[in-house]
Short mmCIF file of C-alpha atoms in Angstrom, two decimals:
data_model
loop_
_atom_site.label_atom_id
_atom_site.label_comp_id
_atom_site.label_asym_id
_atom_site.label_seq_id
_atom_site.Cartn_x
_atom_site.Cartn_y
_atom_site.Cartn_z
CA MET A 1 39.39 72.98 137.58
CA GLU A 2 38.87 69.43 137.29
CA LYS A 3 42.02 67.34 137.60
CA LYS A 4 42.84 65.64 134.35
CA ARG A 5 42.61 61.90 134.44
CA ARG A 6 45.91 60.08 134.28
CA PRO A 7 46.85 58.11 131.10
CA GLU A 8 46.32 54.62 132.60
CA SER A 9 42.73 55.27 133.40
CA LYS A 10 40.10 52.60 133.53
CA SER A 11 38.64 53.91 130.25
CA THR A 12 41.92 53.09 128.52
CA HIS A 13 41.94 49.66 129.92
CA GLN A 14 38.38 49.19 128.97
CA ILE A 15 39.17 50.02 125.40
CA LEU A 16 41.84 47.42 124.98
CA ILE A 17 39.66 44.87 126.84
CA GLU A 18 36.85 45.52 124.27
CA GLN A 19 39.19 45.22 121.51
CA LEU A 20 40.59 41.91 122.73
CA LYS A 21 37.39 40.30 123.50
CA THR A 22 35.71 41.45 120.19
CA ASN A 23 38.41 40.31 117.95
CA MET A 24 40.05 37.69 119.91
CA GLY A 25 40.07 35.02 117.12
CA HIS A 26 41.48 37.42 114.64
CA LEU A 27 44.10 38.73 116.99
CA SER A 28 45.22 35.45 118.07
CA GLN A 29 45.70 34.39 114.36
CA VAL A 30 47.66 37.38 113.55
CA ILE A 31 49.73 37.03 116.47
CA GLU A 32 50.36 33.37 115.73
CA GLU A 33 51.50 34.22 112.23
CA GLN A 34 54.06 36.75 113.65
CA GLY A 35 55.32 34.04 115.98
CA LYS A 36 55.54 31.49 113.11
CA ALA A 37 57.62 33.88 111.00
CA LEU A 38 59.95 34.66 113.89
CA PHE A 39 60.20 31.29 115.58
CA VAL A 40 58.75 28.36 113.72
CA ASP A 41 60.36 29.17 110.43
CA ARG A 42 63.79 29.59 112.05
CA GLY A 43 63.35 26.21 113.71
CA VAL A 44 63.14 27.68 117.33
CA LEU A 45 59.72 26.80 118.26
CA GLY A 46 57.07 24.57 116.97
CA THR A 47 53.71 25.51 115.67
CA GLN A 48 51.94 24.20 118.69
CA ASP A 49 54.44 26.04 121.01
CA VAL A 50 53.51 29.32 119.32
CA HIS A 51 49.81 28.66 119.47
CA GLU A 52 50.08 27.92 123.37
CA TYR A 53 52.23 30.91 123.84
CA THR A 54 49.84 33.26 122.01
CA LEU A 55 46.73 32.06 124.01
CA GLU A 56 48.63 32.30 127.23
CA PHE A 57 49.77 35.80 126.41
CA LEU A 58 46.35 37.15 125.39
CA GLU A 59 44.88 35.56 128.68
CA LEU A 60 47.38 37.08 131.00
CA PHE A 61 47.22 40.39 129.25
CA VAL A 62 43.48 40.50 129.46
CA MET A 63 43.74 39.64 133.24
CA TRP A 64 46.03 42.45 133.83
CA LEU A 65 43.73 44.84 131.92
CA GLN A 66 40.80 43.72 133.97
CA ALA A 67 42.65 44.25 137.26
CA GLY A 68 42.76 48.00 136.19
CA SER A 69 46.04 48.63 138.02
CA ARG A 70 48.34 51.40 137.02
CA LEU A 71 51.55 50.45 135.28
CA GLY A 72 53.89 51.13 138.14
CA GLU A 73 51.85 48.94 140.63
CA ARG A 74 53.12 45.60 141.57
CA THR A 75 50.16 43.41 141.11
CA PRO A 76 49.82 39.46 140.78
CA GLU A 77 48.58 40.11 137.32
CA LEU A 78 51.75 42.12 136.26
CA THR A 79 54.08 39.57 137.81
CA ALA A 80 52.26 36.84 135.95
CA LEU A 81 52.96 38.71 132.68
CA GLU A 82 56.54 39.52 133.55
CA GLN A 83 57.12 35.74 134.40
CA PHE A 84 55.43 34.61 131.23
CA PHE A 85 57.85 36.78 129.14
CA SER A 86 60.90 35.81 131.11
CA GLY A 87 59.97 32.11 130.70
CA PHE A 88 59.29 32.70 126.93
CA ALA A 89 62.68 34.44 126.40
CA ARG A 90 64.57 31.66 128.35
CA GLN A 91 62.77 29.01 126.26
CA ILE A 92 63.79 30.76 122.96
CA GLN A 93 67.37 31.19 124.07
CA ALA A 94 67.58 27.58 125.34
CA ARG A 95 66.53 26.31 121.95
CA GLY A 96 69.21 28.49 120.09
CA GLY A 97 67.13 31.61 119.41
CA LYS A 98 68.29 35.16 120.07
CA LEU A 99 67.13 37.68 122.46
CA GLU A 100 66.74 39.99 119.55
CA THR A 101 64.09 37.72 118.00
CA PHE A 102 62.24 37.97 121.19
CA VAL A 103 62.29 41.68 121.19
CA ARG A 104 60.96 41.72 117.49
CA TYR A 105 58.16 39.46 118.84
CA VAL A 106 57.15 41.87 121.58
CA GLN A 107 57.33 44.62 119.12
CA ALA A 108 55.07 42.61 116.80
CA LEU A 109 52.55 42.06 119.54
CA GLN A 110 52.37 45.81 120.07
CA ARG A 111 52.04 46.36 116.42
CA VAL A 112 49.13 43.94 116.08
CA LEU A 113 47.19 45.50 118.80
CA ILE A 114 47.76 49.07 117.56
CA GLU A 115 46.72 48.03 114.04
CA GLU A 116 43.54 46.54 115.32
CA LEU A 117 42.82 49.77 117.11
CA GLU A 118 43.42 51.77 113.90
CA GLU A 119 40.81 49.83 112.06
CA ASN A 120 38.28 50.66 114.67
CA GLU A 121 36.99 54.11 114.30
CA LEU A 122 34.91 54.26 117.52
CA TYR A 123 37.50 55.79 119.49
CA SER A 124 38.52 59.51 119.70
CA PHE A 125 41.98 60.60 118.99
CA GLU A 126 42.52 61.25 122.80
CA GLN A 127 41.49 57.66 123.54
CA SER A 128 43.69 56.11 120.77
CA ARG A 129 46.52 58.17 122.04
CA GLU A 130 46.13 56.99 125.78
CA VAL A 131 45.94 53.30 124.46
CA LEU A 132 49.13 53.71 122.45
CA LEU A 133 50.86 55.10 125.41
CA LEU A 134 49.77 52.35 127.74
CA LEU A 135 50.81 49.79 125.22
CA ALA A 136 54.16 51.45 124.62
CA ARG A 137 54.79 51.57 128.45
CA VAL A 138 53.84 48.07 129.32
CA PHE A 139 55.56 46.45 126.53
CA ASN A 140 58.77 48.51 127.16
CA GLN A 141 58.67 47.72 130.76
CA LEU A 142 58.13 43.94 130.00
CA VAL A 143 61.14 44.02 127.54
CA LEU A 144 63.27 45.81 130.02
CA ASP A 145 62.66 43.22 132.73
CA VAL A 146 63.45 40.48 130.40
CA PHE A 147 66.80 42.09 129.25
CA GLN A 148 67.78 42.70 132.87
CA ALA A 149 67.19 39.13 133.68
CA TYR A 150 69.14 38.12 130.65
CA LEU A 151 72.08 40.38 131.83
CA ARG A 152 71.95 39.07 135.27
CA GLU A 153 72.26 35.55 133.90
CA LYS A 154 75.05 36.33 131.66
CA GLU A 155 76.96 38.06 134.49
CA GLN A 156 76.53 35.03 136.62
CA THR A 157 77.84 32.89 133.81
CA ILE A 158 80.79 35.04 133.41
CA GLU A 159 81.53 34.97 137.16
CA VAL A 160 81.42 31.18 137.28
CA GLN A 161 83.66 30.96 134.16
CA GLN A 162 86.16 33.33 135.62
CA GLU A 163 86.19 31.38 138.82
CA GLU A 164 86.85 28.10 136.87
CA LEU A 165 89.55 29.89 135.02
CA ARG A 166 91.14 31.05 138.23
CA GLN A 167 91.01 27.54 139.73
CA THR A 168 92.56 25.76 136.70
CA SER A 169 95.06 28.57 135.71
CA THR A 170 96.94 28.16 138.87
CA PRO A 171 97.53 24.35 139.28
CA ILE A 172 99.71 23.55 142.33
CA THR A 173 101.44 20.22 141.63
CA GLU A 174 103.70 18.02 143.75
CA ILE A 175 106.36 17.00 141.36
CA TRP A 176 108.49 15.16 143.79
CA ASP A 177 108.29 14.37 147.53
CA GLY A 178 108.48 17.73 149.33
CA VAL A 179 108.57 19.70 145.95
CA LEU A 180 105.54 21.78 144.70
CA THR A 181 105.36 23.67 141.41
CA LEU A 182 103.18 26.59 140.94
CA PRO A 183 103.01 27.89 137.38
CA ILE A 184 101.30 31.25 137.44
CA ILE A 185 99.56 32.16 134.02
CA GLY A 186 97.84 35.33 133.03
CA SER A 187 97.46 38.34 135.13
CA LEU A 188 97.94 38.42 138.94
CA ASP A 189 95.63 40.87 140.82
CA SER A 190 95.01 41.01 144.58
CA SER A 191 91.93 38.68 144.66
CA ARG A 192 93.85 36.06 142.63
CA ALA A 193 97.02 36.45 144.54
CA MET A 194 95.03 35.90 147.78
CA ILE A 195 93.38 32.64 146.40
CA VAL A 196 96.69 31.28 145.18
CA MET A 197 98.34 32.11 148.47
CA GLU A 198 95.55 30.44 150.63
CA LYS A 199 95.63 27.31 148.41
CA LEU A 200 99.43 27.05 148.32
CA LEU A 201 99.92 27.37 152.08
CA THR A 202 97.21 24.69 152.68
CA ARG A 203 99.12 22.45 150.04
CA ILE A 204 102.42 23.02 151.77
CA GLU A 205 101.02 21.98 155.09
CA GLU A 206 99.18 19.05 153.54
CA GLU A 207 102.14 17.71 151.62
CA ARG A 208 104.82 18.76 153.94
CA ALA A 209 106.51 20.39 151.20
CA ARG A 210 110.04 21.73 151.67
CA VAL A 211 110.45 23.64 148.29
CA VAL A 212 108.03 25.66 146.20
CA VAL A 213 108.99 26.51 142.63
CA MET A 214 106.91 29.43 141.47
CA ASP A 215 107.12 29.80 137.71
CA VAL A 216 106.11 33.23 136.21
CA THR A 217 106.88 32.48 132.63
CA GLY A 218 103.17 32.75 131.85
CA VAL A 219 102.56 35.99 133.79
CA LEU A 220 101.76 38.70 131.30
CA ALA A 221 103.34 41.67 133.01
CA ILE A 222 105.10 42.14 136.27
CA ASP A 223 104.77 45.60 137.79
CA SER A 224 105.39 46.98 141.11
CA GLN A 225 102.01 45.61 142.40
CA VAL A 226 102.62 42.11 140.98
CA SER A 227 106.07 41.94 142.33
CA HIS A 228 104.73 43.02 145.82
CA TYR A 229 102.42 40.01 145.55
CA LEU A 230 105.09 37.77 144.72
CA ILE A 231 107.29 38.95 147.54
CA GLN A 232 104.37 38.35 149.83
CA MET A 233 104.01 34.71 148.59
CA VAL A 234 107.69 34.04 149.00
CA ARG A 235 107.42 35.49 152.60
CA ALA A 236 104.37 33.30 153.47
CA ILE A 237 106.05 30.26 151.97
CA GLY A 238 109.10 30.80 154.22
CA LEU A 239 106.78 31.35 157.29
CA MET A 240 105.45 27.83 156.63
CA GLY A 241 109.09 26.59 156.73
CA ALA A 242 109.41 25.81 153.06
CA GLU A 243 111.72 27.59 150.56
CA ALA A 244 110.56 29.38 147.37
CA ILE A 245 112.45 29.49 144.14
CA LEU A 246 111.15 31.96 141.56
CA THR A 247 111.67 30.90 137.89
CA GLY A 248 110.77 32.23 134.40
CA ILE A 249 111.56 35.89 134.77
CA ARG A 250 111.89 36.81 131.23
CA PRO A 251 114.54 39.46 130.07
CA ASP A 252 111.84 42.05 129.60
CA ILE A 253 110.43 41.53 132.99
CA ALA A 254 113.98 41.77 134.55
CA ARG A 255 114.53 44.93 132.80
CA ALA A 256 111.08 46.32 133.92
CA LEU A 257 111.75 45.28 137.60
CA THR A 258 115.12 47.06 137.43
CA SER A 259 113.59 50.28 136.04
CA LEU A 260 110.98 50.18 138.82
CA ASN A 261 113.80 49.90 141.34
CA ILE A 262 112.18 46.74 142.68
CA ASP A 263 114.57 44.56 144.63
CA LEU A 264 113.86 40.89 144.73
CA GLY A 265 116.85 40.48 146.91
CA GLY A 266 116.52 37.54 149.32
CA VAL A 267 114.33 35.70 146.75
CA THR A 268 116.02 32.93 144.98
CA THR A 269 115.44 33.18 141.18
CA ARG A 270 116.40 30.84 138.15
CA GLY A 271 115.77 31.61 134.60
CA THR A 272 114.01 28.56 133.82
CA LEU A 273 111.58 26.06 135.52
CA SER A 274 114.15 23.44 134.61
CA ASP A 275 116.90 25.37 136.54
CA GLY A 276 114.56 25.96 139.37
CA LEU A 277 113.73 22.15 139.80
CA LYS A 278 117.55 21.58 139.72
CA GLU A 279 118.09 23.99 142.58
CA ALA A 280 115.16 22.40 144.43
CA PHE A 281 116.63 18.98 144.12
CA ARG A 282 120.00 20.33 145.19
CA ARG A 283 118.48 21.80 148.41
CA LEU A 284 116.82 18.48 149.15
CA ASN A 285 120.17 16.57 148.52
CA ILE A 286 118.61 14.86 145.58
CA GLU A 287 120.76 13.85 142.63
CA VAL A 288 119.32 13.09 139.20
CA ARG A 289 121.67 10.92 137.03
CA TYR A 290 121.26 9.34 133.64
CA VAL A 291 121.13 5.54 133.94
CA GLY A 292 122.63 3.69 130.95
CA GLU A 293 123.51 5.37 127.64
CA ARG A 294 122.35 8.75 126.91
CA MET B 1 107.86 14.16 171.92
CA SER B 2 109.11 12.04 174.87
CA GLY B 3 112.88 11.65 175.29
CA SER B 4 115.50 11.02 177.98
CA GLY B 5 116.03 13.80 180.60
CA GLU B 6 112.92 15.55 179.55
CA ARG B 7 111.36 17.70 182.19
CA ARG B 8 108.56 20.23 181.76
CA LEU B 9 109.16 23.66 183.04
CA ASN B 10 105.88 25.25 183.88
CA VAL B 11 105.73 28.86 183.80
CA PRO B 12 102.13 30.24 183.87
CA GLY B 13 101.19 30.80 180.14
CA MET B 14 103.84 28.64 178.61
CA HIS B 15 105.45 25.17 178.89
CA LEU B 16 109.22 24.55 178.18
CA THR B 17 110.51 21.17 177.48
CA PRO B 18 114.11 20.32 176.79
CA LEU B 19 114.06 17.86 173.88
CA GLY B 20 117.64 16.74 173.83
CA GLY B 21 120.21 17.62 171.23
CA GLY B 22 120.43 21.21 172.35
CA ALA B 23 116.66 21.96 171.51
CA LEU B 24 114.20 23.53 173.98
CA LEU B 25 110.54 23.51 173.01
CA LEU B 26 108.29 26.43 173.89
CA GLU B 27 104.61 25.70 173.82
CA PRO B 28 102.65 29.05 174.51
CA GLY B 29 99.53 28.55 176.55
CA GLU B 30 96.26 30.73 176.34
CA ALA B 31 97.43 32.61 179.36
CA LEU B 32 100.52 33.89 177.72
CA ASP B 33 100.33 37.76 177.71
CA PRO B 34 102.75 39.02 174.84
CA SER B 35 102.18 42.52 175.94
CA ALA B 36 104.09 41.72 179.17
CA PRO B 37 106.98 39.62 177.84
CA ASP B 38 109.63 40.06 180.62
CA PRO B 39 108.76 37.21 182.97
CA TYR B 40 108.57 34.78 179.96
CA MET B 41 111.76 36.10 178.51
CA ASP B 42 113.62 35.44 181.87
CA ALA B 43 112.14 31.95 182.07
CA VAL B 44 113.22 31.05 178.63
CA LEU B 45 116.77 32.48 178.93
CA VAL B 46 117.33 30.69 182.37
CA ALA B 47 116.15 27.42 180.69
CA LEU B 48 118.27 27.83 177.58
CA ALA B 49 121.36 28.26 179.96
CA ARG B 50 120.62 25.61 182.38
CA HIS B 51 120.03 22.98 179.71
CA HIS B 52 122.88 24.20 177.41
CA CYS B 53 120.24 24.57 174.54
CA THR B 54 121.30 26.43 171.41
CA ARG B 55 117.87 26.12 169.69
CA LEU B 56 114.55 27.38 170.90
CA ILE B 57 111.63 25.88 169.09
CA TYR B 58 108.62 27.94 169.41
CA ASP B 59 105.35 25.99 168.65
CA LEU B 60 102.70 28.36 167.03
CA SER B 61 100.24 25.46 166.36
CA GLY B 62 97.81 27.25 168.85
CA SER B 63 98.00 30.60 167.37
CA VAL B 64 95.02 31.35 165.24
CA LEU B 65 96.43 34.79 164.38
CA VAL B 66 99.63 36.53 164.88
CA ASP B 67 98.86 40.12 165.56
CA GLU B 68 101.32 43.15 166.00
CA ILE B 69 101.77 42.56 169.65
CA TYR B 70 102.35 39.00 169.53
CA TYR B 71 104.88 39.43 166.54
CA ARG B 72 106.78 41.95 168.61
CA TRP B 73 107.01 39.43 171.51
CA LEU B 74 108.39 36.89 168.98
CA GLU B 75 110.81 39.30 167.46
CA ARG B 76 112.16 40.22 170.94
CA LEU B 77 112.53 36.64 172.00
CA ALA B 78 114.33 35.85 168.91
CA TRP B 79 116.74 38.68 169.55
CA ALA B 80 117.16 37.69 173.15
CA CYS B 81 118.02 34.17 172.09
CA ARG B 82 120.43 35.38 169.49
CA ILE B 83 122.37 37.44 172.26
CA SER B 84 122.41 34.33 174.32
CA GLY B 85 123.83 32.37 171.64
CA ALA B 86 120.76 30.46 170.64
CA GLU B 87 118.69 30.49 167.51
CA MET B 88 114.90 30.50 167.64
CA VAL B 89 112.76 28.50 165.08
CA ALA B 90 109.08 28.85 164.86
CA VAL B 91 107.13 25.83 163.85
CA ASN B 92 103.46 24.76 163.19
CA ILE B 93 102.29 28.22 162.08
CA PRO B 94 98.81 27.74 160.66
CA PRO B 95 98.31 28.60 156.92
CA ALA B 96 95.92 31.38 157.77
CA ALA B 97 98.26 32.95 160.37
CA ALA B 98 101.15 32.71 157.82
CA TYR B 99 99.15 34.36 155.25
CA ALA B 100 98.01 37.26 157.46
CA LEU B 101 101.56 37.70 158.76
CA ALA B 102 103.16 37.66 155.15
CA LEU B 103 100.73 40.56 154.26
CA ARG B 104 101.97 42.61 157.13
CA LEU B 105 105.65 41.95 157.20
CA LYS B 106 108.02 44.42 155.39
CA GLU B 107 110.96 42.13 155.77
CA SER B 108 111.89 38.59 156.77
CA PRO B 109 111.46 37.79 160.53
CA PRO B 110 114.57 37.46 162.69
CA PHE B 111 113.73 33.76 163.37
CA ARG B 112 113.76 30.76 161.29
CA CYS B 113 110.61 28.79 160.41
CA GLU B 114 110.06 25.19 159.94
CA LEU B 115 107.06 23.14 159.26
CA ASP B 116 107.10 21.12 162.53
CA VAL B 117 109.08 20.28 165.57
CA ASP B 118 110.76 17.31 164.11
CA ARG B 119 112.25 19.35 161.13
CA ALA B 120 113.23 22.03 163.47
CA ARG B 121 115.20 19.65 165.65
CA HIS B 122 117.03 17.99 162.73
CA SER B 123 117.55 20.99 160.36
#
């Protein structure tokens, strides 16, 4: 029995090539109209941009069809199409457009090609079906590629922003000779604790700090794991020859630590940052007095 | 680090230097083998007694990492000093070593820590 030809056969490609070459002028006009409605009217792209993108798309698409490659094959023509759509999507987003609009445009391209095929009664049902399948697969693949690139970029942006947040949310400040303050804000997980500890120990060495006041007023919740990190920090500070003072333990946190049977024994604590600083000055034999009338 | 009456006591793997004021400085060398501490311990205790020192300052500036064996050696030395009427102060521990050690320790070490030799002498 003769093996049935696979969908992306040369005849399918040839049908589309014929359609495109025969109706290039009409097709490009319809595609441009779609582009204008989606982009020009919304101020995302100019008319000339849409015109150029339309011609480039049609050229690249015909080149891919002429190469006759199957959809799963990595060919220069397919890569060129993918790069075209990726660049197009980036351009739209850079100008304030949405990815959703881009997807609608790709759907419009597909629709235009299908409608053009429907008007032509030369092809059999089987041939038409094969063309529809090819168009659906290639355009879905292209949209998926663009969406994946978009997601990767978003994830990278989120990572960069998270890193910036980590850097800025734990400022280590020398508020007096030999006294460092470290306000910890937000959550404290293992990676953040590691980053904070590395920075802190290096600063202790650089500034020759004697006292470190760690304020946890801004820490959302202190559970057994977080208290473990804090104890490790206190210990590391001690190994560097400095003293640690923990401040800002709110009543609810003190209650939670008690219920968890967590013993901060050995760690000097004070209720507020102000009290912590007073303790630091006391340890350094520094006296703060009012001068003149209060 | 020079001072009157200073003499360096060379034991293979470490240098011992009396600093005056009851302080003895121990600078470990690369040859120091913390897994065989007895010879070093004897030399330290003899030096403490000979120079009437009540403080042993252990310089960790050359230690990239303080592993289990090395820490055990420090612990034993600190205990031995205490028994001999001296205290041990570790100085110049690199931030990376302090960080790694802090992650491992379950309690405070039996020796004091200071940032450098100068602070250890005058604290």
